[in-house]
Structure formats: structure tokens, C-alpha cells
Amino acid sequence: EIPMQLKPFDREYAYAYELEIPAQWRGKRIFLRFDGVNCKARVMIDGKPVREHYGGFVSWDCEITDAVAGGGRHLLALGVKDDPGGICTFHFGGIIRDVSLYTVPQVYLSRFHGETSFDAAYRDAELKIYAQLRGGDGEISFSLTDPYGRETALGKADLKEGAEQCISYK
């Protein structure tokens, strides 16, 4: 008789790492960026749950500010599990790309994307800028710089916290 064994996708794999949060990061927002963790991930700091994520091939951010705000050393634990029957059936769970630790100010741009559409003669264009602010309301100014270093101011826009806005210049 063969004893029943757990299949690899029935297990949660654990990763642990000691984070050192510099004292000068106090007052800022602190994030971990996961560029690829397959497939179900649970993030814990000092044994306390912080965030879960599902899906292996997209980057995602995990804010850990509340858990590490005082600085010092903290234990990061990541539980990773495959998802049989779901979208991640071909790979057994694991960290498949880089993990980064970074900080941003309390109010920061969480999205910034530019898109340019030219006319048929490629003489005139429309510049669309998509921006989203986190942590509060604010103002952003835009300018273009030519190859000779001459700057042309385009204008300013007020951004409301959490709302993605499209600013257009022709």
C-alpha cells in the first residue's frame, strides 16, 4: 500500500527575510514591489498579515508602512501556493522575479502615463497625460524640453486623491 502524499500544489511554500528599515524613512510610505510571485501569495510582517495577492505574472505593490513605520528590523514572511484548476496550474508556487523595497512621500503619483497622437502630416500633436495621486490632493505642472534644453511650460493641473485624471495638451 502506498501512503497518501500531499501533491506539491497542496503546500504553501514559505520565504523569510529580515528587513532593515532605515530611521530616515520615518514619515514616508514604505512598499514592497513583487515583480512575480506565482500564484497565491500572503505577505506577513512580524507574523501579522499585511496583504494577499493572486496571480503570478504581474508586478504588484504591498504597502507595509503601518507594520514597519518605526524603522528597525522586521521579519518579512511570504507564503506562496500554486492554484490547481485556476490560472497558475503549470508552475509550482515560488518567487519568479525580483522583490524590491522602496519608499515614497506621503503624497505621491501612483500612476503617470503619457500618450502622443500626431496629425497626418506629423506636424501637430496632442499630448495626453494620465495621472493619479495617492495620499492627498495636489498640483502637478508640465513642461516639455527640446533637444537644445529650452523648456516650454504647458500648464498646471489639480489632482484629486485616488482619481485618475487625463490632462490633454494640443
mmCIF file of C-alpha atoms in Angstrom:
data_model
loop_
_atom_site.group_PDB
_atom_site.id
_atom_site.type_symbol
_atom_site.label_atom_id
_atom_site.label_comp_id
_atom_site.label_asym_id
_atom_site.label_seq_id
_atom_site.Cartn_x
_atom_site.Cartn_y
_atom_site.Cartn_z
ATOM 1 C CA GLU A 1 0.000 0.000 0.000
ATOM 2 C CA ILE A 2 1.341 3.446 -0.985
ATOM 3 C CA PRO A 3 0.903 6.139 1.671
ATOM 4 C CA MET A 4 -1.114 9.163 0.619
ATOM 5 C CA GLN A 5 1.131 12.124 -0.051
ATOM 6 C CA LEU A 6 0.436 15.789 -0.465
ATOM 7 C CA LYS A 7 0.715 16.977 -4.031
ATOM 8 C CA PRO A 8 3.150 19.883 -4.448
ATOM 9 C CA PHE A 9 0.306 22.341 -5.153
ATOM 10 C CA ASP A 10 -1.348 21.480 -1.839
ATOM 11 C CA ARG A 11 1.554 23.026 0.060
ATOM 12 C CA GLU A 12 2.283 26.603 0.933
ATOM 13 C CA TYR A 13 5.940 27.423 0.490
ATOM 14 C CA ALA A 14 7.439 29.884 2.944
ATOM 15 C CA TYR A 15 10.053 32.530 2.284
ATOM 16 C CA ALA A 16 11.507 34.682 5.053
ATOM 17 C CA TYR A 17 13.778 37.694 5.016
ATOM 18 C CA GLU A 18 14.867 40.193 7.633
ATOM 19 C CA LEU A 19 14.177 43.767 6.532
ATOM 20 C CA GLU A 20 16.186 46.690 7.860
ATOM 21 C CA ILE A 21 14.100 49.876 7.662
ATOM 22 C CA PRO A 22 16.313 52.993 7.895
ATOM 23 C CA ALA A 23 15.356 55.576 10.531
ATOM 24 C CA GLN A 24 15.317 58.323 7.861
ATOM 25 C CA TRP A 25 12.308 56.602 6.241
ATOM 26 C CA ARG A 26 10.072 57.672 9.151
ATOM 27 C CA GLY A 27 7.188 59.787 7.893
ATOM 28 C CA LYS A 28 7.311 58.226 4.422
ATOM 29 C CA ARG A 29 5.227 55.441 2.894
ATOM 30 C CA ILE A 30 7.074 52.131 2.593
ATOM 31 C CA PHE A 31 6.327 49.495 -0.045
ATOM 32 C CA LEU A 32 7.459 46.115 -1.261
ATOM 33 C CA ARG A 33 7.256 45.569 -5.034
ATOM 34 C CA PHE A 34 6.855 41.969 -6.187
ATOM 35 C CA ASP A 35 7.648 41.574 -9.886
ATOM 36 C CA GLY A 36 6.427 37.985 -9.994
ATOM 37 C CA VAL A 37 5.158 35.577 -7.357
ATOM 38 C CA ASN A 38 3.306 32.504 -8.562
ATOM 39 C CA CYS A 39 0.427 32.121 -7.698
ATOM 40 C CA LYS A 40 -1.308 32.806 -4.376
ATOM 41 C CA ALA A 41 0.816 34.971 -2.098
ATOM 42 C CA ARG A 42 0.371 36.012 1.538
ATOM 43 C CA VAL A 43 2.598 38.781 2.926
ATOM 44 C CA MET A 44 3.261 38.968 6.664
ATOM 45 C CA ILE A 45 5.444 41.336 8.661
ATOM 46 C CA ASP A 46 6.492 40.191 12.137
ATOM 47 C CA GLY A 47 3.838 37.459 11.970
ATOM 48 C CA LYS A 48 0.942 39.817 11.148
ATOM 49 C CA PRO A 49 -0.924 39.591 7.812
ATOM 50 C CA VAL A 50 -0.455 42.602 5.542
ATOM 51 C CA ARG A 51 -1.768 41.636 2.103
ATOM 52 C CA GLU A 52 -2.707 38.773 -0.186
ATOM 53 C CA HIS A 53 -2.302 38.625 -3.959
ATOM 54 C CA TYR A 54 -3.455 36.212 -6.647
ATOM 55 C CA GLY A 55 -1.702 35.837 -9.998
ATOM 56 C CA GLY A 56 1.878 35.200 -10.972
ATOM 57 C CA PHE A 57 2.879 37.293 -13.955
ATOM 58 C CA VAL A 58 2.126 40.879 -12.973
ATOM 59 C CA SER A 59 4.015 43.235 -10.712
ATOM 60 C CA TRP A 60 2.198 44.318 -7.576
ATOM 61 C CA ASP A 61 2.914 46.577 -4.659
ATOM 62 C CA CYS A 62 2.332 45.905 -0.991
ATOM 63 C CA GLU A 63 2.298 48.851 1.380
ATOM 64 C CA ILE A 64 3.933 47.919 4.682
ATOM 65 C CA THR A 65 4.103 51.404 6.237
ATOM 66 C CA ASP A 66 1.877 50.644 9.226
ATOM 67 C CA ALA A 67 3.814 47.472 10.056
ATOM 68 C CA VAL A 68 7.317 48.999 9.903
ATOM 69 C CA ALA A 69 6.786 52.746 10.477
ATOM 70 C CA GLY A 70 9.132 52.892 13.466
ATOM 71 C CA GLY A 71 12.115 51.659 11.460
ATOM 72 C CA GLY A 72 14.457 48.914 12.661
ATOM 73 C CA ARG A 73 14.474 45.208 11.849
ATOM 74 C CA HIS A 74 11.369 43.320 10.829
ATOM 75 C CA LEU A 75 10.711 39.783 9.632
ATOM 76 C CA LEU A 76 9.097 39.575 6.198
ATOM 77 C CA ALA A 77 7.397 36.241 5.562
ATOM 78 C CA LEU A 78 5.839 35.302 2.249
ATOM 79 C CA GLY A 79 3.620 32.255 1.870
ATOM 80 C CA VAL A 80 3.233 31.072 -1.737
ATOM 81 C CA LYS A 81 0.897 28.405 -3.038
ATOM 82 C CA ASP A 82 0.036 27.111 -6.503
ATOM 83 C CA ASP A 83 -3.584 27.150 -7.654
ATOM 84 C CA PRO A 84 -4.652 23.855 -9.246
ATOM 85 C CA GLY A 85 -7.573 24.355 -11.578
ATOM 86 C CA GLY A 86 -7.004 28.119 -11.629
ATOM 87 C CA ILE A 87 -4.784 30.304 -13.769
ATOM 88 C CA CYS A 88 -1.441 29.062 -12.393
ATOM 89 C CA THR A 89 -1.562 25.311 -12.933
ATOM 90 C CA PHE A 90 1.709 24.821 -14.803
ATOM 91 C CA HIS A 91 4.149 26.124 -12.212
ATOM 92 C CA PHE A 92 4.540 25.209 -8.585
ATOM 93 C CA GLY A 93 4.484 28.311 -6.390
ATOM 94 C CA GLY A 94 7.521 30.475 -5.993
ATOM 95 C CA ILE A 95 9.144 33.876 -6.319
ATOM 96 C CA ILE A 96 9.903 34.067 -10.027
ATOM 97 C CA ARG A 97 11.142 37.666 -10.353
ATOM 98 C CA ASP A 98 12.689 40.449 -8.266
ATOM 99 C CA VAL A 99 11.393 41.823 -4.964
ATOM 100 C CA SER A 100 12.212 45.466 -4.127
ATOM 101 C CA LEU A 101 11.809 47.642 -1.049
ATOM 102 C CA TYR A 102 11.172 51.349 -1.657
ATOM 103 C CA THR A 103 9.731 54.480 -0.125
ATOM 104 C CA VAL A 104 7.697 57.420 -1.412
ATOM 105 C CA PRO A 105 6.494 60.679 0.177
ATOM 106 C CA GLN A 106 3.127 60.700 1.964
ATOM 107 C CA VAL A 107 1.531 62.225 -1.176
ATOM 108 C CA TYR A 108 2.831 60.639 -4.391
ATOM 109 C CA LEU A 109 1.986 59.873 -8.024
ATOM 110 C CA SER A 110 0.758 56.296 -8.203
ATOM 111 C CA ARG A 111 0.174 56.436 -11.964
ATOM 112 C CA PHE A 112 1.770 58.587 -14.654
ATOM 113 C CA HIS A 113 1.420 57.746 -18.343
ATOM 114 C CA GLY A 114 1.906 59.885 -21.446
ATOM 115 C CA GLU A 115 0.373 59.269 -24.849
ATOM 116 C CA THR A 116 1.013 61.251 -28.051
ATOM 117 C CA SER A 117 -1.181 61.324 -31.183
ATOM 118 C CA PHE A 118 0.141 63.057 -34.322
ATOM 119 C CA ASP A 119 -1.827 64.516 -37.204
ATOM 120 C CA ALA A 120 -1.456 63.008 -40.712
ATOM 121 C CA ALA A 121 1.421 65.367 -41.603
ATOM 122 C CA TYR A 122 3.240 64.739 -38.299
ATOM 123 C CA ARG A 123 3.386 68.498 -37.670
ATOM 124 C CA ASP A 124 0.954 68.853 -34.790
ATOM 125 C CA ALA A 125 0.215 66.516 -31.941
ATOM 126 C CA GLU A 126 -1.950 66.017 -28.911
ATOM 127 C CA LEU A 127 -0.299 65.010 -25.654
ATOM 128 C CA LYS A 128 -2.492 63.173 -23.160
ATOM 129 C CA ILE A 129 -1.180 62.622 -19.663
ATOM 130 C CA TYR A 130 -2.895 60.207 -17.302
ATOM 131 C CA ALA A 131 -2.078 60.798 -13.651
ATOM 132 C CA GLN A 132 -3.299 59.541 -10.295
ATOM 133 C CA LEU A 133 -2.304 60.873 -6.892
ATOM 134 C CA ARG A 134 -2.331 58.924 -3.607
ATOM 135 C CA GLY A 135 -2.219 60.253 -0.073
ATOM 136 C CA GLY A 136 -3.962 63.596 -0.671
ATOM 137 C CA ASP A 137 -4.817 66.246 -3.243
ATOM 138 C CA GLY A 138 -2.119 68.170 -5.065
ATOM 139 C CA GLU A 139 -0.996 70.139 -8.077
ATOM 140 C CA ILE A 140 1.235 68.987 -10.898
ATOM 141 C CA SER A 141 2.979 71.147 -13.532
ATOM 142 C CA PHE A 142 4.004 70.041 -17.003
ATOM 143 C CA SER A 143 6.662 71.248 -19.410
ATOM 144 C CA LEU A 144 8.482 69.983 -22.491
ATOM 145 C CA THR A 145 12.203 70.370 -23.150
ATOM 146 C CA ASP A 146 13.594 70.476 -26.696
ATOM 147 C CA PRO A 147 16.916 68.859 -27.703
ATOM 148 C CA TYR A 148 18.710 72.179 -27.007
ATOM 149 C CA GLY A 149 17.480 72.334 -23.401
ATOM 150 C CA ARG A 150 14.848 75.032 -23.980
ATOM 151 C CA GLU A 151 11.820 74.445 -21.788
ATOM 152 C CA THR A 152 8.219 75.210 -22.731
ATOM 153 C CA ALA A 153 5.694 75.301 -19.876
ATOM 154 C CA LEU A 154 2.441 73.518 -20.711
ATOM 155 C CA GLY A 155 0.470 74.336 -17.599
ATOM 156 C CA LYS A 156 -0.678 73.001 -14.267
ATOM 157 C CA ALA A 157 -3.441 70.678 -13.154
ATOM 158 C CA ASP A 158 -5.091 69.998 -9.818
ATOM 159 C CA LEU A 159 -5.225 66.324 -8.909
ATOM 160 C CA LYS A 160 -7.724 64.791 -6.514
ATOM 161 C CA GLU A 161 -6.593 61.894 -4.345
ATOM 162 C CA GLY A 162 -7.333 58.495 -5.897
ATOM 163 C CA ALA A 163 -8.984 59.770 -9.088
ATOM 164 C CA GLU A 164 -7.195 59.011 -12.351
ATOM 165 C CA GLN A 165 -7.300 62.147 -14.445
ATOM 166 C CA CYS A 166 -6.495 62.791 -18.096
ATOM 167 C CA ILE A 167 -4.858 66.121 -18.928
ATOM 168 C CA SER A 168 -4.659 66.992 -22.616
ATOM 169 C CA TYR A 169 -2.425 69.485 -24.482
ATOM 170 C CA LYS A 170 -2.543 70.292 -28.225
#
